[in-house]
């Protein structure tokens, strides 16, 4: 773990390192974390998403370090999301409009995983209940202010600009 980069933390860096060693899963929201949160529409009304290539590299680095990866998102651009994250080798993909907390709790049961073993990255009020229950809660720098009190690590990176990469770089280097 990096000796150069200094994350913005609620607790100590030692606590962060301890939590990172306990976590086996990294689950992230998509809109506002892996994208800039803007809705992009074609002339026909179809939504499309833009992802930062650095997050794709980060996914490979995190997998190399033994993390299982997942996305937990609302039901927008479901086909694009499934295609992108299946291609990236994500282990869990949940995209629908139901409660994130309900889906998170079902994920824990289905994967025989403790909430303490999960890193969750979210950026808005619909992520807070999951953030309260995971082992390590992270948010982008430009997350909604209501999220800040519930996160252990506020990234320097804004949503859509390589949030996963900042985490991977901290862990990897």
mmCIF file of C-alpha atoms in Angstrom:
data_model
loop_
_atom_site.group_PDB
_atom_site.id
_atom_site.type_symbol
_atom_site.label_atom_id
_atom_site.label_comp_id
_atom_site.label_asym_id
_atom_site.label_seq_id
_atom_site.Cartn_x
_atom_site.Cartn_y
_atom_site.Cartn_z
ATOM 1 C CA UNK A 1 0.000 0.000 0.000
ATOM 2 C CA UNK A 2 1.229 3.376 -1.028
ATOM 3 C CA UNK A 3 3.510 5.388 1.181
ATOM 4 C CA UNK A 4 3.184 8.463 -1.060
ATOM 5 C CA UNK A 5 -0.579 8.861 -1.488
ATOM 6 C CA UNK A 6 -2.463 10.120 1.572
ATOM 7 C CA UNK A 7 -6.196 9.371 1.474
ATOM 8 C CA UNK A 8 -8.835 11.612 3.058
ATOM 9 C CA UNK A 9 -10.025 9.442 5.946
ATOM 10 C CA UNK A 10 -12.400 9.530 8.884
ATOM 11 C CA UNK A 11 -10.210 7.100 10.828
ATOM 12 C CA UNK A 12 -6.474 6.456 10.749
ATOM 13 C CA UNK A 13 -4.606 5.058 7.788
ATOM 14 C CA UNK A 14 -3.830 1.974 9.905
ATOM 15 C CA UNK A 15 -7.575 1.415 10.339
ATOM 16 C CA UNK A 16 -8.047 1.749 6.579
ATOM 17 C CA UNK A 17 -5.307 -0.800 5.904
ATOM 18 C CA UNK A 18 -6.821 -3.205 8.434
ATOM 19 C CA UNK A 19 -10.272 -2.902 6.860
ATOM 20 C CA UNK A 20 -8.828 -3.403 3.382
ATOM 21 C CA UNK A 21 -7.173 -6.656 4.442
ATOM 22 C CA UNK A 22 -10.502 -7.932 5.830
ATOM 23 C CA UNK A 23 -12.472 -7.137 2.670
ATOM 24 C CA UNK A 24 -12.962 -9.706 -0.085
ATOM 25 C CA UNK A 25 -15.527 -7.863 -2.194
ATOM 26 C CA UNK A 26 -15.610 -4.397 -3.727
ATOM 27 C CA UNK A 27 -19.102 -3.380 -4.796
ATOM 28 C CA UNK A 28 -19.777 -0.051 -6.432
ATOM 29 C CA UNK A 29 -22.645 2.085 -7.570
ATOM 30 C CA UNK A 30 -22.326 3.123 -11.211
ATOM 31 C CA UNK A 31 -23.895 6.534 -11.833
ATOM 32 C CA UNK A 32 -21.864 9.189 -10.039
ATOM 33 C CA UNK A 33 -19.037 6.784 -9.176
ATOM 34 C CA UNK A 34 -17.949 5.051 -12.386
ATOM 35 C CA UNK A 35 -19.647 7.738 -14.483
ATOM 36 C CA UNK A 36 -19.941 11.472 -13.921
ATOM 37 C CA UNK A 37 -23.612 10.995 -13.073
ATOM 38 C CA UNK A 38 -24.923 12.722 -16.185
ATOM 39 C CA UNK A 39 -27.586 11.002 -18.288
ATOM 40 C CA UNK A 40 -26.560 10.771 -21.936
ATOM 41 C CA UNK A 41 -29.393 10.254 -24.426
ATOM 42 C CA UNK A 42 -29.387 9.594 -28.144
ATOM 43 C CA UNK A 43 -31.844 11.259 -30.517
ATOM 44 C CA UNK A 44 -34.000 8.119 -30.149
ATOM 45 C CA UNK A 45 -34.060 8.477 -26.375
ATOM 46 C CA UNK A 46 -31.683 5.586 -25.677
ATOM 47 C CA UNK A 47 -29.332 6.134 -22.754
ATOM 48 C CA UNK A 48 -25.627 5.491 -23.081
ATOM 49 C CA UNK A 49 -22.878 5.633 -20.495
ATOM 50 C CA UNK A 50 -19.248 6.694 -20.569
ATOM 51 C CA UNK A 51 -16.707 4.900 -18.408
ATOM 52 C CA UNK A 52 -13.118 5.887 -17.715
ATOM 53 C CA UNK A 53 -10.570 3.448 -19.128
ATOM 54 C CA UNK A 54 -8.568 3.745 -15.892
ATOM 55 C CA UNK A 55 -11.391 2.036 -14.013
ATOM 56 C CA UNK A 56 -11.153 -0.909 -16.409
ATOM 57 C CA UNK A 57 -7.457 -1.239 -15.637
ATOM 58 C CA UNK A 58 -8.254 -0.853 -11.930
ATOM 59 C CA UNK A 59 -10.728 -3.738 -12.117
ATOM 60 C CA UNK A 60 -7.985 -5.995 -13.488
ATOM 61 C CA UNK A 61 -5.559 -4.847 -10.762
ATOM 62 C CA UNK A 62 -8.108 -5.446 -8.012
ATOM 63 C CA UNK A 63 -8.935 -8.915 -9.372
ATOM 64 C CA UNK A 64 -5.207 -9.648 -9.422
ATOM 65 C CA UNK A 65 -5.083 -8.753 -5.713
ATOM 66 C CA UNK A 66 -7.875 -11.263 -5.031
ATOM 67 C CA UNK A 67 -10.902 -8.990 -4.798
ATOM 68 C CA UNK A 68 -14.257 -10.058 -6.166
ATOM 69 C CA UNK A 69 -16.022 -7.166 -7.878
ATOM 70 C CA UNK A 70 -19.653 -6.172 -8.122
ATOM 71 C CA UNK A 71 -22.000 -3.400 -9.179
ATOM 72 C CA UNK A 72 -25.217 -2.406 -7.453
ATOM 73 C CA UNK A 73 -27.132 0.153 -9.468
ATOM 74 C CA UNK A 74 -30.561 1.462 -10.441
ATOM 75 C CA UNK A 75 -32.112 0.126 -13.625
ATOM 76 C CA UNK A 76 -30.756 2.483 -16.279
ATOM 77 C CA UNK A 77 -28.979 1.248 -19.457
ATOM 78 C CA UNK A 78 -29.138 -2.338 -18.213
ATOM 79 C CA UNK A 79 -27.802 -3.900 -21.441
ATOM 80 C CA UNK A 80 -24.796 -1.577 -21.580
ATOM 81 C CA UNK A 81 -24.024 -2.225 -17.929
ATOM 82 C CA UNK A 82 -24.259 -5.999 -18.279
ATOM 83 C CA UNK A 83 -22.039 -5.957 -21.358
ATOM 84 C CA UNK A 84 -19.410 -3.681 -19.795
ATOM 85 C CA UNK A 85 -19.118 -5.428 -16.451
ATOM 86 C CA UNK A 86 -19.341 -8.981 -17.764
ATOM 87 C CA UNK A 87 -16.479 -8.103 -20.127
ATOM 88 C CA UNK A 88 -14.530 -6.733 -17.139
ATOM 89 C CA UNK A 89 -14.998 -10.010 -15.249
ATOM 90 C CA UNK A 90 -17.224 -8.627 -12.492
ATOM 91 C CA UNK A 91 -18.552 -11.368 -10.223
ATOM 92 C CA UNK A 92 -21.846 -9.721 -9.246
ATOM 93 C CA UNK A 93 -24.080 -7.431 -11.309
ATOM 94 C CA UNK A 94 -27.371 -6.129 -9.930
ATOM 95 C CA UNK A 95 -29.180 -3.520 -11.991
ATOM 96 C CA UNK A 96 -32.791 -2.729 -11.179
ATOM 97 C CA UNK A 97 -34.872 -0.113 -9.453
ATOM 98 C CA UNK A 98 -35.504 -1.967 -6.200
ATOM 99 C CA UNK A 99 -33.961 -1.060 -2.856
ATOM 100 C CA UNK A 100 -30.164 -1.215 -2.840
ATOM 101 C CA UNK A 101 -30.234 -2.287 0.790
ATOM 102 C CA UNK A 102 -32.562 -5.218 0.021
ATOM 103 C CA UNK A 103 -30.345 -6.295 -2.866
ATOM 104 C CA UNK A 104 -27.209 -5.886 -0.735
ATOM 105 C CA UNK A 105 -28.666 -8.076 2.014
ATOM 106 C CA UNK A 106 -29.653 -10.709 -0.568
ATOM 107 C CA UNK A 107 -26.149 -10.511 -2.050
ATOM 108 C CA UNK A 108 -24.657 -11.252 1.390
ATOM 109 C CA UNK A 109 -26.902 -14.312 1.786
ATOM 110 C CA UNK A 110 -26.332 -15.604 -1.747
ATOM 111 C CA UNK A 111 -22.558 -15.245 -1.489
ATOM 112 C CA UNK A 112 -22.175 -16.406 2.136
ATOM 113 C CA UNK A 113 -20.406 -13.138 2.858
ATOM 114 C CA UNK A 114 -20.291 -10.950 5.942
ATOM 115 C CA UNK A 115 -20.994 -7.245 5.468
ATOM 116 C CA UNK A 116 -17.586 -6.582 7.093
ATOM 117 C CA UNK A 117 -15.958 -8.225 4.060
ATOM 118 C CA UNK A 118 -17.436 -5.706 1.614
ATOM 119 C CA UNK A 119 -16.107 -2.376 0.406
ATOM 120 C CA UNK A 120 -18.936 -0.258 -0.977
ATOM 121 C CA UNK A 121 -18.530 2.859 -3.104
ATOM 122 C CA UNK A 122 -21.522 5.166 -3.384
ATOM 123 C CA UNK A 123 -22.255 8.804 -4.082
ATOM 124 C CA UNK A 124 -25.834 9.650 -3.155
ATOM 125 C CA UNK A 125 -28.586 9.263 -0.574
ATOM 126 C CA UNK A 126 -29.773 5.953 -2.057
ATOM 127 C CA UNK A 127 -26.355 4.477 -1.158
ATOM 128 C CA UNK A 128 -26.276 5.517 2.506
ATOM 129 C CA UNK A 129 -28.060 2.493 4.000
ATOM 130 C CA UNK A 130 -25.612 0.127 2.290
ATOM 131 C CA UNK A 131 -22.672 2.320 3.320
ATOM 132 C CA UNK A 132 -23.763 2.099 6.966
ATOM 133 C CA UNK A 133 -23.619 -1.692 6.845
ATOM 134 C CA UNK A 134 -20.484 -2.498 4.854
ATOM 135 C CA UNK A 135 -16.949 -3.050 6.101
ATOM 136 C CA UNK A 136 -15.514 0.002 4.354
ATOM 137 C CA UNK A 137 -17.581 2.830 2.845
ATOM 138 C CA UNK A 138 -16.000 5.019 0.166
ATOM 139 C CA UNK A 139 -17.319 7.952 -1.862
ATOM 140 C CA UNK A 140 -16.082 10.100 -4.753
ATOM 141 C CA UNK A 141 -14.922 13.612 -3.935
ATOM 142 C CA UNK A 142 -18.053 15.127 -5.495
ATOM 143 C CA UNK A 143 -20.586 12.848 -3.788
ATOM 144 C CA UNK A 144 -23.721 14.381 -2.325
ATOM 145 C CA UNK A 145 -22.887 16.016 1.016
ATOM 146 C CA UNK A 146 -25.281 13.685 2.868
ATOM 147 C CA UNK A 147 -22.953 10.766 2.090
ATOM 148 C CA UNK A 148 -19.829 12.220 3.705
ATOM 149 C CA UNK A 149 -20.811 11.386 7.291
ATOM 150 C CA UNK A 150 -21.267 7.732 6.332
ATOM 151 C CA UNK A 151 -18.023 7.180 4.525
ATOM 152 C CA UNK A 152 -14.692 6.038 5.823
ATOM 153 C CA UNK A 153 -12.737 7.330 2.826
ATOM 154 C CA UNK A 154 -13.560 10.304 0.625
ATOM 155 C CA UNK A 155 -11.606 9.941 -2.594
ATOM 156 C CA UNK A 156 -9.712 12.791 -4.214
ATOM 157 C CA UNK A 157 -11.217 11.706 -7.536
ATOM 158 C CA UNK A 158 -14.600 12.893 -8.795
ATOM 159 C CA UNK A 159 -17.177 10.426 -10.093
ATOM 160 C CA UNK A 160 -16.451 9.215 -13.623
ATOM 161 C CA UNK A 161 -12.786 10.181 -13.448
ATOM 162 C CA UNK A 162 -11.171 6.997 -12.175
ATOM 163 C CA UNK A 163 -12.537 6.349 -8.670
ATOM 164 C CA UNK A 164 -11.771 2.633 -8.867
ATOM 165 C CA UNK A 165 -8.282 3.439 -10.066
ATOM 166 C CA UNK A 166 -7.563 5.634 -7.041
ATOM 167 C CA UNK A 167 -8.530 2.739 -4.771
ATOM 168 C CA UNK A 168 -6.585 0.174 -6.805
ATOM 169 C CA UNK A 169 -3.494 2.373 -6.863
ATOM 170 C CA UNK A 170 -3.619 2.753 -3.082
ATOM 171 C CA UNK A 171 -3.941 -1.012 -2.609
ATOM 172 C CA UNK A 172 -1.587 -2.065 -5.382
ATOM 173 C CA UNK A 173 1.242 0.415 -5.017
#
